[in-house]
Amino acid sequence: AFGAGKEVPIRAELMQYERRFVELSDEIRWKLQETRKYYATYNSSMDSNKVLEKEIALLSSIQSRFDQAIATPQGREKLLESLSAIAASVKASEQKAEQKVKGELETLSMLKNRHAMAVAAQRQYFALLKQLQEECARGERLHQTLQGKAMQAAASC
Protein backbone atom coordinates (compact mmCIF):
# COMPACT_ATOMS: atom_id res chain seq x y z
CA ALA A 1 0.00 0.00 0.00
CA PHE A 2 1.68 3.12 -1.23
CA GLY A 3 1.00 6.62 0.08
CA ALA A 4 -2.07 8.59 -1.07
CA GLY A 5 -3.04 6.18 -3.87
CA LYS A 6 0.26 6.65 -5.67
CA GLU A 7 1.95 3.80 -7.46
CA VAL A 8 5.38 4.88 -6.28
CA PRO A 9 6.17 4.94 -2.55
CA ILE A 10 6.90 8.32 -1.03
CA ARG A 11 10.30 9.13 0.44
CA ALA A 12 9.19 8.50 4.04
CA GLU A 13 7.92 5.04 3.08
CA LEU A 14 11.16 4.25 1.28
CA MET A 15 13.14 5.27 4.35
CA GLN A 16 10.90 3.09 6.53
CA TYR A 17 11.41 0.14 4.14
CA GLU A 18 15.15 0.70 4.20
CA ARG A 19 15.23 0.79 8.02
CA ARG A 20 13.20 -2.42 8.19
CA PHE A 21 15.47 -4.15 5.66
CA VAL A 22 18.52 -3.12 7.68
CA GLU A 23 16.88 -4.46 10.86
CA LEU A 24 16.03 -7.74 9.13
CA SER A 25 19.54 -8.00 7.71
CA ASP A 26 21.05 -7.50 11.18
CA GLU A 27 18.70 -10.10 12.66
CA ILE A 28 19.56 -12.62 9.94
CA ARG A 29 23.29 -11.97 10.43
CA TRP A 30 22.92 -12.53 14.19
CA LYS A 31 20.94 -15.76 13.65
CA LEU A 32 23.57 -17.00 11.19
CA GLN A 33 26.36 -16.37 13.70
CA GLU A 34 24.36 -18.14 16.40
CA THR A 35 23.69 -21.10 14.11
CA ARG A 36 27.36 -21.35 13.18
CA LYS A 37 28.28 -21.43 16.87
CA TYR A 38 25.78 -24.24 17.47
CA TYR A 39 27.17 -26.22 14.53
CA ALA A 40 30.73 -25.72 15.77
CA THR A 41 29.74 -26.87 19.26
CA TYR A 42 27.91 -29.89 17.86
CA ASN A 43 30.83 -30.87 15.60
CA SER A 44 33.28 -30.49 18.47
CA SER A 45 31.08 -32.64 20.70
CA MET A 46 30.80 -35.29 18.00
CA ASP A 47 34.58 -35.33 17.53
CA SER A 48 35.07 -35.74 21.28
CA ASN A 49 32.47 -38.50 21.31
CA LYS A 50 34.26 -40.38 18.50
CA VAL A 51 37.59 -40.13 20.32
CA LEU A 52 36.04 -41.40 23.56
CA GLU A 53 34.31 -44.28 21.77
CA LYS A 54 37.60 -45.32 20.17
CA GLU A 55 39.33 -45.11 23.54
CA ILE A 56 36.65 -47.26 25.19
CA ALA A 57 36.83 -49.84 22.39
CA LEU A 58 40.62 -49.94 22.66
CA LEU A 59 40.62 -50.35 26.44
CA SER A 60 37.92 -53.03 26.24
CA SER A 61 39.95 -54.90 23.63
CA ILE A 62 43.09 -54.74 25.77
CA GLN A 63 41.20 -55.82 28.88
CA SER A 64 39.55 -58.79 27.16
CA ARG A 65 42.85 -60.10 25.78
CA PHE A 66 45.13 -59.18 28.67
CA ASP A 67 44.80 -62.36 30.75
CA GLN A 68 45.38 -64.57 27.70
CA ALA A 69 48.29 -62.44 26.51
CA ILE A 70 50.32 -62.53 29.73
CA ALA A 71 49.87 -66.28 30.13
CA THR A 72 52.64 -67.11 27.62
CA PRO A 73 55.95 -65.44 26.67
CA GLN A 74 54.82 -65.16 23.02
CA GLY A 75 51.56 -63.61 24.21
CA ARG A 76 53.43 -61.04 26.29
CA GLU A 77 55.65 -60.17 23.35
CA LYS A 78 52.63 -59.87 21.06
CA LEU A 79 50.88 -57.71 23.68
CA LEU A 80 53.92 -55.41 23.89
CA GLU A 81 54.03 -55.12 20.09
CA SER A 82 50.33 -54.41 20.01
CA LEU A 83 50.63 -51.77 22.74
CA SER A 84 53.59 -50.19 20.91
CA ALA A 85 51.51 -50.01 17.73
CA ILE A 86 48.63 -48.49 19.69
CA ALA A 87 50.98 -45.93 21.26
CA ALA A 88 52.31 -45.00 17.81
CA SER A 89 48.75 -44.65 16.51
CA VAL A 90 47.80 -42.44 19.45
CA LYS A 91 50.91 -40.31 18.87
CA ALA A 92 49.99 -39.92 15.18
CA SER A 93 46.44 -38.92 16.16
CA GLU A 94 47.84 -36.42 18.63
CA GLN A 95 50.09 -34.87 15.97
CA LYS A 96 47.16 -34.70 13.55
CA ALA A 97 45.05 -32.95 16.20
CA GLU A 98 47.90 -30.53 16.95
CA GLN A 99 48.18 -29.70 13.24
CA LYS A 100 44.44 -29.07 13.11
CA VAL A 101 44.66 -26.78 16.14
CA LYS A 102 47.61 -24.95 14.57
CA GLY A 103 45.63 -24.44 11.35
CA GLU A 104 42.61 -23.19 13.28
CA LEU A 105 44.79 -20.77 15.26
CA GLU A 106 46.30 -19.43 12.03
CA THR A 107 42.80 -18.97 10.59
CA LEU A 108 41.72 -17.23 13.80
CA SER A 109 44.72 -14.90 13.62
CA MET A 110 43.98 -14.08 9.98
CA LEU A 111 40.31 -13.39 10.79
CA LYS A 112 41.28 -11.17 13.73
CA ASN A 113 43.56 -9.15 11.44
CA ARG A 114 40.78 -8.88 8.86
CA HIS A 115 38.36 -7.76 11.54
CA ALA A 116 40.79 -5.14 12.83
CA MET A 117 41.22 -3.79 9.30
CA ALA A 118 37.45 -3.72 8.79
CA VAL A 119 36.95 -1.88 12.08
CA ALA A 120 39.63 0.65 11.10
CA ALA A 121 37.97 1.13 7.70
CA GLN A 122 34.59 1.55 9.38
CA ARG A 123 36.01 4.17 11.76
CA GLN A 124 37.54 6.01 8.83
CA TYR A 125 34.22 5.80 6.96
CA PHE A 126 32.31 7.26 9.92
CA ALA A 127 34.92 10.00 10.38
CA LEU A 128 34.66 10.92 6.70
CA LEU A 129 30.87 10.75 6.86
CA LYS A 130 30.85 13.11 9.85
CA GLN A 131 33.22 15.44 8.02
CA LEU A 132 30.95 15.34 4.95
CA GLN A 133 27.88 16.09 7.05
CA GLU A 134 29.65 19.01 8.71
CA GLU A 135 30.72 20.37 5.33
CA CYS A 136 27.19 19.94 3.95
CA ALA A 137 25.78 21.83 6.94
CA ARG A 138 28.43 24.52 6.47
CA GLY A 139 27.58 24.75 2.76
CA GLU A 140 23.89 25.02 3.60
CA ARG A 141 24.58 27.83 6.09
CA LEU A 142 26.72 29.65 3.51
CA HIS A 143 24.01 29.17 0.89
CA GLN A 144 21.36 30.58 3.25
CA THR A 145 23.64 33.50 4.14
CA LEU A 146 24.23 34.16 0.46
CA GLN A 147 20.50 34.00 -0.28
CA GLY A 148 19.80 36.38 2.61
CA LYS A 149 22.36 38.87 1.27
CA ALA A 150 20.96 38.53 -2.24
CA MET A 151 17.44 39.26 -0.93
CA GLN A 152 18.73 42.27 0.99
CA ALA A 153 20.49 43.54 -2.11
CA ALA A 154 17.35 43.00 -4.21
CA ALA A 155 15.18 44.74 -1.60
CA SER A 156 17.49 47.75 -1.43
CA CYS A 157 17.39 48.26 -5.20
XYZ file of N, CA and C in Angstrom:
471
model
N 0.854 -1.172 0.000
C 0.000 0.000 0.000
C 0.894 1.227 0.000
N 0.857 1.926 -1.099
C 1.678 3.121 -1.230
C 0.900 4.326 -0.754
N 1.600 5.412 -0.468
C 0.999 6.620 0.081
C 0.068 7.332 -0.882
N -1.093 7.746 -0.383
C -2.066 8.592 -1.067
C -2.442 8.074 -2.451
N -2.586 6.755 -2.605
C -3.037 6.183 -3.870
C -2.005 6.237 -4.979
N -0.793 6.586 -4.658
C 0.263 6.650 -5.669
C 0.777 5.254 -5.953
N 1.367 5.088 -7.114
C 1.946 3.799 -7.455
C 3.400 3.710 -7.009
N 3.988 4.836 -6.717
C 5.381 4.881 -6.282
C 5.393 5.304 -4.813
N 6.144 4.583 -3.975
C 6.168 4.942 -2.555
C 6.823 6.310 -2.343
N 6.318 7.010 -1.342
C 6.900 8.320 -1.035
C 8.209 8.119 -0.285
N 8.966 9.193 -0.165
C 10.299 9.128 0.445
C 10.263 8.562 1.866
N 9.294 8.982 2.660
C 9.195 8.500 4.042
C 8.981 6.989 4.069
N 8.156 6.488 3.149
C 7.921 5.045 3.085
C 9.192 4.312 2.666
N 9.907 4.873 1.714
C 11.159 4.253 1.278
C 12.162 4.188 2.429
N 12.230 5.255 3.208
C 13.141 5.268 4.352
C 12.718 4.225 5.385
N 11.401 4.088 5.586
C 10.898 3.086 6.525
C 11.240 1.679 6.030
N 11.052 1.440 4.727
C 11.406 0.138 4.143
C 12.895 -0.144 4.328
N 13.708 0.872 4.076
C 15.154 0.697 4.204
C 15.533 0.346 5.646
N 14.949 1.080 6.609
C 15.230 0.789 8.017
C 14.833 -0.644 8.368
N 13.672 -1.057 7.879
C 13.204 -2.419 8.186
C 14.118 -3.461 7.544
N 14.554 -3.215 6.312
C 15.467 -4.149 5.656
C 16.791 -4.243 6.412
N 17.278 -3.122 6.898
C 18.522 -3.121 7.678
C 18.321 -3.912 8.970
N 17.174 -3.704 9.635
C 16.879 -4.457 10.858
C 16.821 -5.952 10.575
N 16.134 -6.326 9.493
C 16.032 -7.742 9.132
C 17.396 -8.324 8.777
N 18.198 -7.548 8.075
C 19.540 -8.000 7.713
C 20.379 -8.247 8.963
N 20.307 -7.333 9.921
C 21.046 -7.500 11.178
C 20.569 -8.737 11.937
N 19.255 -8.935 11.961
C 18.699 -10.098 12.657
C 19.142 -11.398 11.990
N 19.122 -11.426 10.672
C 19.558 -12.619 9.936
C 21.033 -12.880 10.184
N 21.851 -11.831 10.175
C 23.288 -11.974 10.431
C 23.529 -12.546 11.828
N 22.781 -12.039 12.819
C 22.915 -12.526 14.188
C 22.519 -13.996 14.275
N 21.396 -14.355 13.636
C 20.941 -15.756 13.648
C 21.964 -16.665 12.980
N 22.564 -16.203 11.891
C 23.571 -16.995 11.190
C 24.777 -17.245 12.093
N 25.236 -16.209 12.779
C 26.363 -16.370 13.702
C 26.018 -17.360 14.812
N 24.805 -17.233 15.344
C 24.363 -18.136 16.404
C 24.308 -19.576 15.893
N 23.777 -19.768 14.700
C 23.688 -21.104 14.108
C 25.073 -21.683 13.873
N 25.992 -20.870 13.398
C 27.364 -21.346 13.182
C 28.005 -21.790 14.493
N 27.742 -21.044 15.564
C 28.281 -21.431 16.871
C 27.714 -22.777 17.309
N 26.404 -22.967 17.101
C 25.783 -24.245 17.471
C 26.370 -25.394 16.663
N 26.570 -25.175 15.368
C 27.167 -26.216 14.528
C 28.592 -26.532 14.987
N 29.353 -25.504 15.303
C 30.732 -25.722 15.765
C 30.738 -26.504 17.078
N 29.838 -26.149 17.983
C 29.744 -26.867 19.256
C 29.348 -28.321 19.028
N 28.369 -28.528 18.161
C 27.915 -29.889 17.857
C 29.049 -30.707 17.249
N 29.730 -30.143 16.255
C 30.826 -30.868 15.601
C 31.946 -31.194 16.587
N 32.251 -30.254 17.455
C 33.279 -30.487 18.470
C 32.854 -31.608 19.418
N 31.596 -31.587 19.818
C 31.084 -32.643 20.700
C 31.123 -34.000 20.015
N 30.779 -34.029 18.736
C 30.801 -35.294 17.997
C 32.231 -35.817 17.865
N 33.177 -34.921 17.612
C 34.584 -35.334 17.529
C 35.052 -35.919 18.863
N 34.698 -35.244 19.951
C 35.072 -35.742 21.284
C 34.432 -37.101 21.542
N 33.183 -37.236 21.134
C 32.470 -38.503 21.314
C 33.155 -39.631 20.544
N 33.567 -39.362 19.310
C 34.255 -40.381 18.503
C 35.563 -40.806 19.167
N 36.312 -39.831 19.658
C 37.586 -40.135 20.321
C 37.345 -40.994 21.560
N 36.343 -40.629 22.346
C 36.043 -41.396 23.559
C 35.568 -42.809 23.226
N 34.759 -42.947 22.175
C 34.305 -44.282 21.768
C 35.484 -45.153 21.327
N 36.411 -44.566 20.578
C 37.602 -45.317 20.166
C 38.426 -45.733 21.383
N 38.554 -44.822 22.329
C 39.326 -45.113 23.538
C 38.676 -46.247 24.329
N 37.365 -46.202 24.464
C 36.648 -47.257 25.189
C 36.818 -48.597 24.482
N 36.675 -48.598 23.154
C 36.831 -49.842 22.390
C 38.248 -50.399 22.551
N 39.224 -49.522 22.508
C 40.621 -49.943 22.656
C 40.878 -50.543 24.037
N 40.421 -49.848 25.073
C 40.620 -50.347 26.437
C 39.869 -51.662 26.669
N 38.680 -51.771 26.108
C 37.918 -53.026 26.236
C 38.647 -54.171 25.549
N 39.204 -53.877 24.377
C 39.949 -54.897 23.633
C 41.177 -55.351 24.420
N 41.898 -54.406 24.984
C 43.094 -54.740 25.773
C 42.693 -55.556 26.997
N 41.643 -55.126 27.669
C 41.203 -55.823 28.880
C 40.773 -57.260 28.574
N 40.041 -57.452 27.475
C 39.545 -58.795 27.159
C 40.674 -59.755 26.784
N 41.749 -59.246 26.231
C 42.851 -60.103 25.783
C 44.026 -60.151 26.758
N 43.979 -59.319 27.778
C 45.129 -59.183 28.673
C 45.490 -60.496 29.373
N 44.516 -61.127 30.000
C 44.800 -62.365 30.752
C 45.390 -63.443 29.856
N 44.850 -63.580 28.638
C 45.384 -64.572 27.700
C 46.796 -64.191 27.258
N 47.011 -62.904 27.047
C 48.295 -62.441 26.511
C 49.437 -62.641 27.502
N 49.211 -62.414 28.771
C 50.316 -62.533 29.732
C 50.557 -63.973 30.177
N 49.726 -64.882 29.734
C 49.873 -66.285 30.134
C 51.100 -66.935 29.499
N 51.499 -66.496 28.311
C 52.642 -67.105 27.616
C 53.650 -66.034 27.239
N 54.928 -66.425 27.083
C 55.949 -65.444 26.666
C 55.641 -64.848 25.282
N 55.168 -65.691 24.349
C 54.824 -65.158 23.018
C 53.652 -64.179 23.131
N 52.710 -64.496 23.998
C 51.555 -63.614 24.208
C 51.981 -62.272 24.765
N 52.927 -62.306 25.716
C 53.428 -61.045 26.288
C 54.123 -60.208 25.226
N 54.933 -60.882 24.417
C 55.645 -60.168 23.346
C 54.651 -59.568 22.348
N 53.650 -60.353 22.002
C 52.626 -59.870 21.064
C 51.853 -58.698 21.682
N 51.568 -58.798 22.980
C 50.878 -57.712 23.683
C 51.722 -56.442 23.660
N 53.028 -56.576 23.922
C 53.923 -55.411 23.885
C 53.968 -54.793 22.493
N 54.037 -55.632 21.468
C 54.034 -55.123 20.090
C 52.725 -54.394 19.795
N 51.646 -55.012 20.226
C 50.329 -54.409 20.006
C 50.214 -53.067 20.729
N 50.670 -53.021 21.976
C 50.626 -51.769 22.740
C 51.541 -50.712 22.127
N 52.685 -51.133 21.590
C 53.586 -50.187 20.910
C 52.909 -49.615 19.670
N 52.227 -50.476 18.921
C 51.508 -50.010 17.727
C 50.388 -49.049 18.116
N 49.701 -49.367 19.202
C 48.626 -48.492 19.691
C 49.207 -47.144 20.115
N 50.334 -47.176 20.820
C 50.976 -45.926 21.258
C 51.385 -45.082 20.057
N 51.918 -45.733 19.020
C 52.307 -45.001 17.809
C 51.081 -44.397 17.135
N 49.993 -45.146 17.107
C 48.751 -44.651 16.509
C 48.204 -43.454 17.288
N 48.260 -43.549 18.607
C 47.799 -42.444 19.454
C 48.674 -41.213 19.229
N 49.984 -41.425 19.117
C 50.910 -40.310 18.870
C 50.602 -39.646 17.529
N 50.325 -40.467 16.501
C 49.988 -39.919 15.184
C 48.684 -39.126 15.254
N 47.708 -39.636 15.993
C 46.435 -38.921 16.162
C 46.650 -37.600 16.890
N 47.530 -37.632 17.880
C 47.837 -36.416 18.634
C 48.479 -35.367 17.723
N 49.432 -35.803 16.891
C 50.089 -34.869 15.970
C 49.091 -34.300 14.969
N 48.190 -35.151 14.495
C 47.163 -34.697 13.555
C 46.263 -33.650 14.217
N 45.885 -33.901 15.459
C 45.051 -32.953 16.199
C 45.797 -31.640 16.431
N 47.097 -31.740 16.746
C 47.901 -30.527 16.951
C 47.999 -29.716 15.665
N 48.145 -30.397 14.528
C 48.184 -29.697 13.236
C 46.854 -28.993 12.968
N 45.760 -29.666 13.307
C 44.439 -29.071 13.107
C 44.288 -27.824 13.973
N 44.722 -27.924 15.228
C 44.656 -26.776 16.135
C 45.522 -25.634 15.601
N 46.708 -25.970 15.122
C 47.607 -24.948 14.570
C 46.949 -24.249 13.378
N 46.328 -25.022 12.504
C 45.635 -24.440 11.352
C 44.483 -23.546 11.776
N 43.732 -23.987 12.776
C 42.612 -23.187 13.275
C 43.113 -21.896 13.916
N 44.222 -21.972 14.641
C 44.788 -20.767 15.256
C 45.277 -19.782 14.199
N 45.862 -20.303 13.119
C 46.296 -19.434 12.026
C 45.092 -18.764 11.371
N 44.027 -19.536 11.166
C 42.801 -18.975 10.594
C 42.231 -17.908 11.519
N 42.219 -18.189 12.819
C 41.719 -17.226 13.797
C 42.534 -15.940 13.751
N 43.846 -16.070 13.686
C 44.718 -14.898 13.623
C 44.429 -14.075 12.368
N 44.279 -14.767 11.233
C 43.981 -14.076 9.984
C 42.637 -13.345 10.081
N 41.628 -14.007 10.655
C 40.310 -13.388 10.787
C 40.346 -12.202 11.749
N 41.142 -12.309 12.809
C 41.277 -11.174 13.732
C 41.907 -9.977 13.018
N 42.928 -10.234 12.195
C 43.560 -9.152 11.436
C 42.567 -8.527 10.470
N 41.804 -9.381 9.787
C 40.784 -8.882 8.859
C 39.758 -8.027 9.587
N 39.339 -8.499 10.752
C 38.355 -7.761 11.539
C 38.916 -6.408 11.969
N 40.163 -6.402 12.414
C 40.795 -5.143 12.833
C 40.858 -4.158 11.666
N 41.177 -4.670 10.472
C 41.224 -3.793 9.296
C 39.829 -3.278 8.956
N 38.818 -4.137 9.083
C 37.448 -3.722 8.790
C 36.973 -2.674 9.792
N 37.323 -2.859 11.056
C 36.946 -1.883 12.083
C 37.635 -0.547 11.806
N 38.903 -0.588 11.422
C 39.627 0.649 11.098
C 38.990 1.338 9.893
N 38.620 0.556 8.882
C 37.972 1.131 7.699
C 36.619 1.723 8.070
N 35.888 1.036 8.948
C 34.587 1.548 9.378
C 34.758 2.858 10.148
N 35.753 2.922 11.016
C 36.011 4.167 11.759
C 36.349 5.303 10.799
N 37.182 4.992 9.818
C 37.544 6.005 8.833
C 36.306 6.448 8.056
N 35.455 5.488 7.687
C 34.222 5.802 6.962
C 33.350 6.742 7.785
N 33.155 6.418 9.076
C 32.314 7.260 9.917
C 32.931 8.642 10.126
N 34.250 8.707 10.240
C 34.916 10.003 10.383
C 34.715 10.839 9.123
N 34.872 10.199 7.962
C 34.664 10.918 6.702
C 33.205 11.315 6.526
N 32.292 10.441 6.945
C 30.867 10.752 6.857
C 30.535 11.951 7.733
N 31.084 11.981 8.944
C 30.854 13.111 9.845
C 31.411 14.390 9.231
N 32.599 14.284 8.664
C 33.217 15.444 8.022
C 32.351 15.923 6.857
N 31.828 14.988 6.067
C 30.954 15.342 4.946
C 29.692 16.025 5.444
N 29.092 15.485 6.507
C 27.880 16.088 7.054
C 28.150 17.501 7.561
N 29.293 17.680 8.222
C 29.652 19.015 8.709
C 29.844 19.981 7.546
N 30.502 19.516 6.493
C 30.724 20.372 5.325
C 29.410 20.677 4.610
N 28.509 19.695 4.557
C 27.193 19.935 3.949
C 26.421 20.976 4.752
N 26.462 20.857 6.078
C 25.780 21.827 6.937
C 26.403 23.209 6.762
N 27.725 23.241 6.678
C 28.427 24.518 6.468
C 28.032 25.119 5.121
N 27.987 24.281 4.093
C 27.584 24.748 2.765
C 26.156 25.269 2.765
N 25.283 24.583 3.496
C 23.886 25.020 3.598
C 23.802 26.374 4.296
N 24.579 26.529 5.385
C 24.585 27.825 6.087
C 25.104 28.935 5.169
N 26.174 28.651 4.439
C 26.719 29.647 3.511
C 25.707 29.981 2.422
N 25.017 28.960 1.931
C 24.006 29.167 0.894
C 22.874 30.049 1.421
N 22.430 29.769 2.658
C 21.364 30.583 3.251
C 21.841 32.011 3.482
N 23.078 32.167 3.933
C 23.639 33.505 4.138
C 23.700 34.254 2.813
N 24.140 33.559 1.784
C 24.230 34.158 0.456
C 22.853 34.552 -0.062
N 21.864 33.691 0.155
C 20.497 33.998 -0.277
C 19.960 35.205 0.484
N 20.247 35.253 1.792
C 19.798 36.383 2.609
C 20.410 37.686 2.117
N 21.691 37.670 1.776
C 22.356 38.875 1.269
C 21.814 39.250 -0.102
N 21.516 38.259 -0.913
C 20.960 38.532 -2.240
C 19.581 39.157 -2.114
N 18.773 38.684 -1.148
C 17.439 39.257 -0.931
C 17.551 40.681 -0.419
N 18.528 40.918 0.474
C 18.731 42.274 0.993
C 19.152 43.213 -0.135
N 20.021 42.723 -0.996
C 20.488 43.544 -2.113
C 19.340 43.823 -3.071
N 18.488 42.826 -3.310
C 17.348 43.001 -4.212
C 16.325 43.944 -3.594
N 16.149 43.881 -2.280
C 15.179 44.738 -1.597
C 15.667 46.185 -1.565
N 16.963 46.394 -1.500
C 17.488 47.754 -1.428
C 17.511 48.432 -2.793
N 17.383 47.677 -3.852
C 17.387 48.259 -5.196
C 16.087 48.826 -5.580
